[in-house]
Each structure stands twice: as C-alpha cells, then as structure tokens.
Protein backbone atom coordinates (compact mmCIF):
# COMPACT_ATOMS: atom_id res chain seq x y z
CA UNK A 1 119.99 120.05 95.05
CA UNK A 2 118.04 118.55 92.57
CA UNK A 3 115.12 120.15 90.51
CA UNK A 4 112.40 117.41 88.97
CA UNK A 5 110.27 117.90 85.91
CA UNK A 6 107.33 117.28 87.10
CA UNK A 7 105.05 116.74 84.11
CA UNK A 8 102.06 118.22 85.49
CA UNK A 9 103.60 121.08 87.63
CA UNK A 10 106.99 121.88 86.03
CA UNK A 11 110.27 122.05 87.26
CA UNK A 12 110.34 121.56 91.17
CA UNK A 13 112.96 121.25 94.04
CA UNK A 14 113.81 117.83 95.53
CA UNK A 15 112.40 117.86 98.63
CA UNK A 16 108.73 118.09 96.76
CA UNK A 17 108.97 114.41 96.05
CA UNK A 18 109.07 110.85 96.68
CA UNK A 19 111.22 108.42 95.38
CA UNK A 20 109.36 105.02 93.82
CA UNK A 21 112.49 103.09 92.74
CA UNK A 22 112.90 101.69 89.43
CA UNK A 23 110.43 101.87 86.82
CA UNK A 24 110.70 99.20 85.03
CA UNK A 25 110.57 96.39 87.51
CA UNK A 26 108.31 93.60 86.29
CA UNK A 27 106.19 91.85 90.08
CA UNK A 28 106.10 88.21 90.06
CA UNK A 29 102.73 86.31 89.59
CA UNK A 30 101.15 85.37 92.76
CA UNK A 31 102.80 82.05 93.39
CA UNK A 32 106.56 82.23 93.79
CA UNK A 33 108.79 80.84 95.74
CA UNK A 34 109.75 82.76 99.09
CA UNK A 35 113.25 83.48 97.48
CA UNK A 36 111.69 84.85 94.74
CA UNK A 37 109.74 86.80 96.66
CA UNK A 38 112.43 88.38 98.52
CA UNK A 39 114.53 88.97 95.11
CA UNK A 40 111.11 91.04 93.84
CA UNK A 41 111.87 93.41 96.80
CA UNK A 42 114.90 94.10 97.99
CA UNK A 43 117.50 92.92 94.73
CA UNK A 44 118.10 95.87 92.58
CA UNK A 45 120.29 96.84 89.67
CA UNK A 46 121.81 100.33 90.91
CA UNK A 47 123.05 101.04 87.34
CA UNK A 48 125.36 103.70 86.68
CA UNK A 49 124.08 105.95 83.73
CA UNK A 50 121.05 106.50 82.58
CA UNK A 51 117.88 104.82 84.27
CA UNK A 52 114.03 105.29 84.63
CA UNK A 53 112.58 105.90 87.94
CA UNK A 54 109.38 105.99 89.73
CA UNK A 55 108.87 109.72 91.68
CA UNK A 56 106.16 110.97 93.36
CA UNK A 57 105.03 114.26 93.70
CA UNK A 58 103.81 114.05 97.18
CA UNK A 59 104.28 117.84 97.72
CA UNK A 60 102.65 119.18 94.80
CA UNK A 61 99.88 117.60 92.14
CA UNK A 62 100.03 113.84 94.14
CA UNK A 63 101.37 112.29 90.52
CA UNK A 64 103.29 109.49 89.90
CA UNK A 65 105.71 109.56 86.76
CA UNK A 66 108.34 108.72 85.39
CA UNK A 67 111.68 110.47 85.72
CA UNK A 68 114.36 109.53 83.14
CA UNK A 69 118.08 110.54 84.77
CA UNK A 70 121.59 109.60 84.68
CA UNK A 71 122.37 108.32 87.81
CA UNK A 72 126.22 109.53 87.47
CA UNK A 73 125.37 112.78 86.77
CA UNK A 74 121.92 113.43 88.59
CA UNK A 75 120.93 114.88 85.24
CA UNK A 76 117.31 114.33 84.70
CA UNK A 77 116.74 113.73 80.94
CA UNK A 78 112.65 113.57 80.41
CA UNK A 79 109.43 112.61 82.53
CA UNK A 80 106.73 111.33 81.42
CA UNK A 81 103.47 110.88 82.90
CA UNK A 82 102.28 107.24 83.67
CA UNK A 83 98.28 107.18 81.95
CA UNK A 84 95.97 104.54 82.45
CA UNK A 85 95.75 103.09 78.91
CA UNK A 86 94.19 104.74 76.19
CA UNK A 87 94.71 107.78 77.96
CA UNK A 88 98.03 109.64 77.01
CA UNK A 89 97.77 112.98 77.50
C-alpha cells in the first residue's frame, strides 16, 4: 500500500487519490497534426526512477499536486502544491 503526502492534508493511504499522469507534459498548441495529437495523449515515457506526477486528492481536500516518487521503489520523495502564480503558499 502506498501512503501520499498530501500537501494540504498530510500523509494519506492510496486509495484517497487519483492518479493525473505525468507532470511535466507540455499540450500542443491548437493546430497539430492528428498524429501529433494522438502522441499528446496516449505516448508516454514510463521512466524507471525518479519522476513527477500529477495526483489528486479526490477523497480528501479535492487538490491537485505534485507527487515526486521513484517509480522503482514506490518511494515518494516530496509534493508540492501546484499555485496559481504569484501564489506559493
């Protein structure tokens, strides 16, 4: 089982949350190409290691955030809250 940092509500179990994906995916501007389209959503890196994801705490404070962990290990390393700019708190 894994328990998620939440950064508003503290350490929680699993099942609590949604996962997002990766974090730092970058969407396309508004005219691509089909193919590109299709690369946007469904090609994804699936490093081993560390990586930053996109969770959801869909049980809890209804936060997004982002959850730093090592994919071999399930460790998570850090979250961090996603503020709109200007904002970090």
């Amino acid at each position: 089982m894994l328990i998620i940092p939440c950064p508003w509500c503290g350490a929680r179990d699993e099942s609590e949350f949604a996962y997002g994906g990766e974090a730092d995916i970058v969407r396309p501007p508004a005219e691509v190409s089909d193919a590109a389209w299709a690369e946007y959503l469904y090609v994804r890196d699936n490093p081993r290691g560390k990586n930053r994801e996109l969770w959801f705490h869909r049980d809890g404070c209804f936060q997004w955030f982002v959850l730093e962990r090592d994919t071999a290990t399930n460790e998570c390393l850090s979250a961090h809250r996603i503020d709109p700019p200007g904002e970090e708190g």
